[in-house]
Amino acid sequence: MLLDARKAVIGRLRFRTCNDCRTGRILSVWVHDTWQRQGLGRELVNALLARRPGFRWSTTGQTPLGRSFFSAMAEETSVSFPQSGALCTHLAGRFTRAWRRLVSRWRPASADTTIHLP
């Protein structure tokens, strides 16, 4: 997180990593509107890369602005940031379990999904 002088949050980087596979996924980079275009998102990503050297990275789906940002970061750092790149089995396991729980809440109570037409 990035805090201003008053300790208010002005930026945040969310990510998940697997130390066993040395992979990571950047979930989001956010910088408050007032503080954008000052290199703070870049600093967040660079700090993450410094703390996890040699990791293989991917990102979640990106907005056009996000694609531009990660393209510039890839050029600057020589680290690839593929959008929705493959996850290692450890990270995929966490996401898969969460996804299955979510989907199971939306399934019909009855297993019979046959449609009978007149």
Short mmCIF file of N, CA and C in Angstrom, two decimals:
data_model
loop_
_atom_site.label_atom_id
_atom_site.label_comp_id
_atom_site.label_asym_id
_atom_site.label_seq_id
_atom_site.Cartn_x
_atom_site.Cartn_y
_atom_site.Cartn_z
N MET A 1 0.83 -1.18 0.00
CA MET A 1 0.00 0.00 0.00
C MET A 1 0.88 1.24 0.00
N LEU A 2 0.37 2.27 -0.59
CA LEU A 2 1.01 3.59 -0.55
C LEU A 2 0.16 4.51 0.31
N LEU A 3 0.80 5.21 1.23
CA LEU A 3 0.11 6.14 2.11
C LEU A 3 0.66 7.54 1.90
N ASP A 4 -0.21 8.54 2.02
CA ASP A 4 0.26 9.92 1.95
C ASP A 4 0.72 10.37 3.34
N ALA A 5 1.07 11.63 3.47
CA ALA A 5 1.59 12.15 4.75
C ALA A 5 0.57 12.03 5.88
N ARG A 6 -0.72 12.03 5.54
CA ARG A 6 -1.77 11.90 6.56
C ARG A 6 -2.13 10.44 6.83
N LYS A 7 -1.38 9.52 6.22
CA LYS A 7 -1.59 8.07 6.35
C LYS A 7 -2.86 7.58 5.64
N ALA A 8 -3.32 8.35 4.67
CA ALA A 8 -4.46 7.94 3.85
C ALA A 8 -3.92 7.07 2.71
N VAL A 9 -4.67 6.03 2.36
CA VAL A 9 -4.26 5.13 1.28
C VAL A 9 -4.42 5.84 -0.06
N ILE A 10 -3.33 5.91 -0.82
CA ILE A 10 -3.37 6.55 -2.13
C ILE A 10 -3.02 5.57 -3.25
N GLY A 11 -2.59 4.37 -2.88
CA GLY A 11 -2.26 3.37 -3.88
C GLY A 11 -2.21 1.98 -3.26
N ARG A 12 -2.46 0.98 -4.11
CA ARG A 12 -2.48 -0.39 -3.62
C ARG A 12 -2.15 -1.35 -4.74
N LEU A 13 -1.39 -2.37 -4.43
CA LEU A 13 -1.08 -3.45 -5.36
C LEU A 13 -1.51 -4.75 -4.69
N ARG A 14 -2.41 -5.47 -5.35
CA ARG A 14 -2.86 -6.78 -4.83
C ARG A 14 -2.26 -7.86 -5.72
N PHE A 15 -1.76 -8.94 -5.08
CA PHE A 15 -1.13 -10.00 -5.84
C PHE A 15 -1.18 -11.31 -5.06
N ARG A 16 -0.92 -12.39 -5.73
CA ARG A 16 -0.76 -13.72 -5.11
C ARG A 16 0.50 -14.33 -5.68
N THR A 17 1.23 -15.06 -4.84
CA THR A 17 2.43 -15.73 -5.33
C THR A 17 2.49 -17.16 -4.82
N CYS A 18 3.24 -17.97 -5.53
CA CYS A 18 3.55 -19.33 -5.11
C CYS A 18 5.08 -19.43 -5.05
N ASN A 19 5.59 -19.55 -3.85
CA ASN A 19 7.03 -19.63 -3.68
C ASN A 19 7.60 -20.94 -4.24
N ASP A 20 6.81 -22.02 -4.18
CA ASP A 20 7.29 -23.31 -4.70
C ASP A 20 7.55 -23.23 -6.20
N CYS A 21 6.62 -22.65 -6.94
CA CYS A 21 6.73 -22.59 -8.40
C CYS A 21 7.35 -21.28 -8.89
N ARG A 22 7.55 -20.34 -7.97
CA ARG A 22 8.11 -19.03 -8.31
C ARG A 22 7.28 -18.32 -9.38
N THR A 23 5.96 -18.36 -9.16
CA THR A 23 5.04 -17.67 -10.06
C THR A 23 4.17 -16.71 -9.24
N GLY A 24 3.61 -15.74 -9.94
CA GLY A 24 2.74 -14.80 -9.28
C GLY A 24 1.73 -14.21 -10.24
N ARG A 25 0.65 -13.74 -9.68
CA ARG A 25 -0.38 -13.05 -10.46
C ARG A 25 -0.68 -11.72 -9.81
N ILE A 26 -0.58 -10.66 -10.60
CA ILE A 26 -0.97 -9.34 -10.12
C ILE A 26 -2.47 -9.22 -10.33
N LEU A 27 -3.18 -9.02 -9.22
CA LEU A 27 -4.64 -8.95 -9.27
C LEU A 27 -5.13 -7.54 -9.58
N SER A 28 -4.45 -6.54 -9.03
CA SER A 28 -4.84 -5.16 -9.34
C SER A 28 -3.75 -4.20 -8.90
N VAL A 29 -3.68 -3.10 -9.63
CA VAL A 29 -2.84 -1.96 -9.26
C VAL A 29 -3.79 -0.76 -9.28
N TRP A 30 -3.85 -0.07 -8.16
CA TRP A 30 -4.75 1.08 -8.06
C TRP A 30 -3.99 2.26 -7.46
N VAL A 31 -4.14 3.42 -8.07
CA VAL A 31 -3.60 4.67 -7.54
C VAL A 31 -4.72 5.70 -7.60
N HIS A 32 -4.91 6.41 -6.49
CA HIS A 32 -5.95 7.43 -6.40
C HIS A 32 -5.79 8.43 -7.55
N ASP A 33 -6.91 8.88 -8.09
CA ASP A 33 -6.90 9.79 -9.25
C ASP A 33 -5.95 10.97 -9.06
N THR A 34 -5.96 11.58 -7.89
CA THR A 34 -5.13 12.74 -7.63
C THR A 34 -3.65 12.44 -7.78
N TRP A 35 -3.26 11.21 -7.55
CA TRP A 35 -1.85 10.82 -7.54
C TRP A 35 -1.41 10.09 -8.80
N GLN A 36 -2.30 9.93 -9.75
CA GLN A 36 -1.92 9.21 -10.97
C GLN A 36 -0.95 10.02 -11.82
N ARG A 37 -0.27 9.29 -12.72
CA ARG A 37 0.69 9.87 -13.66
C ARG A 37 1.93 10.45 -12.96
N GLN A 38 2.24 9.89 -11.78
CA GLN A 38 3.44 10.32 -11.06
C GLN A 38 4.40 9.16 -10.82
N GLY A 39 4.14 8.02 -11.46
CA GLY A 39 5.03 6.87 -11.34
C GLY A 39 4.81 6.00 -10.12
N LEU A 40 3.69 6.22 -9.42
CA LEU A 40 3.46 5.45 -8.20
C LEU A 40 3.09 3.99 -8.49
N GLY A 41 2.28 3.76 -9.52
CA GLY A 41 1.97 2.38 -9.91
C GLY A 41 3.23 1.65 -10.32
N ARG A 42 4.08 2.33 -11.04
CA ARG A 42 5.37 1.80 -11.46
C ARG A 42 6.22 1.43 -10.25
N GLU A 43 6.24 2.30 -9.23
CA GLU A 43 6.99 2.01 -8.01
C GLU A 43 6.44 0.78 -7.29
N LEU A 44 5.12 0.65 -7.26
CA LEU A 44 4.52 -0.52 -6.62
C LEU A 44 4.96 -1.81 -7.31
N VAL A 45 4.89 -1.82 -8.64
CA VAL A 45 5.28 -3.02 -9.38
C VAL A 45 6.78 -3.29 -9.22
N ASN A 46 7.59 -2.27 -9.31
CA ASN A 46 9.04 -2.45 -9.13
C ASN A 46 9.38 -2.98 -7.74
N ALA A 47 8.68 -2.51 -6.71
CA ALA A 47 8.91 -3.00 -5.35
C ALA A 47 8.54 -4.49 -5.25
N LEU A 48 7.45 -4.87 -5.91
CA LEU A 48 7.05 -6.28 -5.91
C LEU A 48 8.10 -7.14 -6.61
N LEU A 49 8.56 -6.69 -7.77
CA LEU A 49 9.58 -7.44 -8.51
C LEU A 49 10.87 -7.58 -7.70
N ALA A 50 11.23 -6.55 -6.95
CA ALA A 50 12.45 -6.59 -6.12
C ALA A 50 12.30 -7.59 -4.98
N ARG A 51 11.08 -7.73 -4.48
CA ARG A 51 10.85 -8.66 -3.37
C ARG A 51 10.67 -10.11 -3.84
N ARG A 52 10.37 -10.28 -5.11
CA ARG A 52 10.18 -11.62 -5.67
C ARG A 52 11.01 -11.78 -6.94
N PRO A 53 12.33 -11.68 -6.84
CA PRO A 53 13.17 -11.78 -8.04
C PRO A 53 13.07 -13.15 -8.68
N GLY A 54 13.09 -13.16 -10.00
CA GLY A 54 13.08 -14.41 -10.74
C GLY A 54 11.71 -15.08 -10.85
N PHE A 55 10.66 -14.45 -10.36
CA PHE A 55 9.32 -15.02 -10.47
C PHE A 55 8.78 -14.80 -11.88
N ARG A 56 7.90 -15.68 -12.32
CA ARG A 56 7.17 -15.55 -13.58
C ARG A 56 5.82 -14.92 -13.24
N TRP A 57 5.43 -13.87 -13.93
CA TRP A 57 4.24 -13.10 -13.57
C TRP A 57 3.16 -13.17 -14.63
N SER A 58 1.92 -13.01 -14.19
CA SER A 58 0.79 -12.80 -15.08
C SER A 58 -0.13 -11.80 -14.39
N THR A 59 -1.12 -11.33 -15.12
CA THR A 59 -2.09 -10.40 -14.55
C THR A 59 -3.49 -10.92 -14.82
N THR A 60 -4.45 -10.35 -14.13
CA THR A 60 -5.84 -10.66 -14.43
C THR A 60 -6.23 -9.87 -15.68
N GLY A 61 -7.48 -9.96 -16.10
CA GLY A 61 -7.93 -9.19 -17.26
C GLY A 61 -7.65 -7.72 -17.06
N GLN A 62 -7.35 -7.03 -18.13
CA GLN A 62 -6.93 -5.64 -18.02
C GLN A 62 -7.80 -4.71 -18.86
N THR A 63 -7.92 -3.50 -18.37
CA THR A 63 -8.55 -2.43 -19.14
C THR A 63 -7.55 -1.99 -20.21
N PRO A 64 -7.98 -1.21 -21.19
CA PRO A 64 -7.02 -0.68 -22.16
C PRO A 64 -5.87 0.09 -21.48
N LEU A 65 -6.19 0.87 -20.46
CA LEU A 65 -5.16 1.60 -19.72
C LEU A 65 -4.20 0.62 -19.03
N GLY A 66 -4.76 -0.44 -18.46
CA GLY A 66 -3.94 -1.47 -17.80
C GLY A 66 -3.01 -2.16 -18.78
N ARG A 67 -3.53 -2.47 -19.98
CA ARG A 67 -2.68 -3.11 -21.00
C ARG A 67 -1.51 -2.20 -21.37
N SER A 68 -1.79 -0.92 -21.50
CA SER A 68 -0.74 0.04 -21.82
C SER A 68 0.28 0.11 -20.68
N PHE A 69 -0.20 0.14 -19.44
CA PHE A 69 0.68 0.20 -18.28
C PHE A 69 1.60 -1.03 -18.23
N PHE A 70 1.01 -2.22 -18.34
CA PHE A 70 1.83 -3.43 -18.24
C PHE A 70 2.74 -3.62 -19.45
N SER A 71 2.35 -3.12 -20.58
CA SER A 71 3.23 -3.14 -21.74
C SER A 71 4.46 -2.28 -21.48
N ALA A 72 4.25 -1.09 -20.92
CA ALA A 72 5.37 -0.21 -20.59
C ALA A 72 6.23 -0.83 -19.50
N MET A 73 5.62 -1.48 -18.51
CA MET A 73 6.38 -2.12 -17.43
C MET A 73 7.21 -3.28 -17.98
N ALA A 74 6.64 -4.03 -18.91
CA ALA A 74 7.38 -5.15 -19.51
C ALA A 74 8.60 -4.63 -20.26
N GLU A 75 8.43 -3.54 -20.98
CA GLU A 75 9.55 -2.96 -21.72
C GLU A 75 10.63 -2.45 -20.77
N GLU A 76 10.20 -1.81 -19.69
CA GLU A 76 11.14 -1.23 -18.73
C GLU A 76 11.89 -2.30 -17.93
N THR A 77 11.19 -3.36 -17.55
CA THR A 77 11.77 -4.35 -16.62
C THR A 77 12.24 -5.63 -17.30
N SER A 78 11.88 -5.83 -18.57
CA SER A 78 12.15 -7.09 -19.29
C SER A 78 11.44 -8.27 -18.63
N VAL A 79 10.38 -8.00 -17.91
CA VAL A 79 9.53 -9.04 -17.30
C VAL A 79 8.23 -9.07 -18.06
N SER A 80 7.81 -10.25 -18.46
CA SER A 80 6.56 -10.39 -19.19
C SER A 80 5.40 -10.39 -18.19
N PHE A 81 4.30 -9.74 -18.56
CA PHE A 81 3.09 -9.70 -17.74
C PHE A 81 1.90 -10.14 -18.58
N PRO A 82 1.85 -11.43 -18.99
CA PRO A 82 0.74 -11.86 -19.83
C PRO A 82 -0.60 -11.72 -19.10
N GLN A 83 -1.58 -11.26 -19.83
CA GLN A 83 -2.93 -11.11 -19.28
C GLN A 83 -3.57 -12.48 -19.17
N SER A 84 -4.08 -12.78 -17.99
CA SER A 84 -4.76 -14.06 -17.72
C SER A 84 -3.86 -15.24 -18.08
N GLY A 85 -2.57 -15.11 -17.85
CA GLY A 85 -1.64 -16.20 -18.09
C GLY A 85 -1.94 -17.39 -17.21
N ALA A 86 -1.41 -18.52 -17.57
CA ALA A 86 -1.65 -19.75 -16.82
C ALA A 86 -1.13 -19.63 -15.39
N LEU A 87 -1.88 -20.17 -14.45
CA LEU A 87 -1.47 -20.21 -13.06
C LEU A 87 -0.83 -21.55 -12.74
N CYS A 88 0.07 -21.57 -11.78
CA CYS A 88 0.61 -22.85 -11.32
C CYS A 88 -0.54 -23.60 -10.62
N THR A 89 -0.36 -24.88 -10.41
CA THR A 89 -1.45 -25.68 -9.81
C THR A 89 -1.78 -25.22 -8.40
N HIS A 90 -0.81 -24.69 -7.67
CA HIS A 90 -1.09 -24.22 -6.31
C HIS A 90 -2.01 -23.01 -6.30
N LEU A 91 -1.71 -22.04 -7.15
CA LEU A 91 -2.56 -20.85 -7.22
C LEU A 91 -3.89 -21.15 -7.90
N ALA A 92 -3.85 -21.97 -8.92
CA ALA A 92 -5.10 -22.34 -9.61
C ALA A 92 -6.03 -23.05 -8.64
N GLY A 93 -5.46 -23.83 -7.73
CA GLY A 93 -6.28 -24.55 -6.76
C GLY A 93 -7.11 -23.61 -5.92
N ARG A 94 -6.51 -22.52 -5.44
CA ARG A 94 -7.25 -21.55 -4.63
C ARG A 94 -8.38 -20.91 -5.43
N PHE A 95 -8.06 -20.49 -6.64
CA PHE A 95 -9.07 -19.84 -7.47
C PHE A 95 -10.15 -20.82 -7.89
N THR A 96 -9.74 -22.04 -8.23
CA THR A 96 -10.71 -23.05 -8.67
C THR A 96 -11.69 -23.37 -7.56
N ARG A 97 -11.19 -23.54 -6.33
CA ARG A 97 -12.09 -23.84 -5.21
C ARG A 97 -13.08 -22.69 -5.00
N ALA A 98 -12.59 -21.46 -5.04
CA ALA A 98 -13.48 -20.31 -4.86
C ALA A 98 -14.51 -20.25 -5.98
N TRP A 99 -14.07 -20.50 -7.21
CA TRP A 99 -14.97 -20.48 -8.36
C TRP A 99 -16.05 -21.56 -8.21
N ARG A 100 -15.66 -22.76 -7.83
CA ARG A 100 -16.63 -23.85 -7.66
C ARG A 100 -17.65 -23.52 -6.59
N ARG A 101 -17.20 -22.90 -5.48
CA ARG A 101 -18.15 -22.52 -4.43
C ARG A 101 -19.14 -21.50 -4.97
N LEU A 102 -18.66 -20.55 -5.72
CA LEU A 102 -19.53 -19.52 -6.28
C LEU A 102 -20.54 -20.14 -7.25
N VAL A 103 -20.06 -20.98 -8.15
CA VAL A 103 -20.93 -21.60 -9.15
C VAL A 103 -21.96 -22.50 -8.48
N SER A 104 -21.56 -23.21 -7.43
CA SER A 104 -22.50 -24.13 -6.79
C SER A 104 -23.69 -23.40 -6.18
N ARG A 105 -23.51 -22.15 -5.81
CA ARG A 105 -24.62 -21.36 -5.26
C ARG A 105 -25.64 -20.99 -6.33
N TRP A 106 -25.23 -21.00 -7.58
CA TRP A 106 -26.10 -20.56 -8.67
C TRP A 106 -26.74 -21.72 -9.40
N ARG A 107 -26.36 -22.94 -9.09
CA ARG A 107 -26.95 -24.10 -9.77
C ARG A 107 -28.35 -24.34 -9.27
N PRO A 108 -29.23 -24.85 -10.14
CA PRO A 108 -30.58 -25.17 -9.69
C PRO A 108 -30.54 -26.27 -8.63
N ALA A 109 -31.49 -26.25 -7.72
CA ALA A 109 -31.54 -27.24 -6.65
C ALA A 109 -31.74 -28.64 -7.22
N SER A 110 -32.50 -28.76 -8.27
CA SER A 110 -32.78 -30.06 -8.88
C SER A 110 -31.69 -30.40 -9.88
N ALA A 111 -31.29 -31.66 -9.87
CA ALA A 111 -30.30 -32.12 -10.84
C ALA A 111 -30.95 -32.37 -12.20
N ASP A 112 -32.28 -32.43 -12.24
CA ASP A 112 -32.99 -32.69 -13.48
C ASP A 112 -33.11 -31.40 -14.28
N THR A 113 -32.36 -31.30 -15.35
CA THR A 113 -32.41 -30.10 -16.18
C THR A 113 -33.07 -30.39 -17.52
N THR A 114 -33.83 -31.48 -17.58
CA THR A 114 -34.51 -31.84 -18.82
C THR A 114 -35.64 -30.86 -19.08
N ILE A 115 -35.74 -30.43 -20.32
CA ILE A 115 -36.82 -29.54 -20.72
C ILE A 115 -37.79 -30.35 -21.55
N HIS A 116 -39.07 -30.34 -21.16
CA HIS A 116 -40.11 -31.07 -21.87
C HIS A 116 -40.93 -30.11 -22.69
N LEU A 117 -40.95 -30.32 -23.99
CA LEU A 117 -41.72 -29.46 -24.88
C LEU A 117 -43.08 -30.10 -25.16
N PRO A 118 -44.13 -29.29 -25.32
CA PRO A 118 -45.46 -29.86 -25.59
C PRO A 118 -45.53 -30.50 -26.96
#
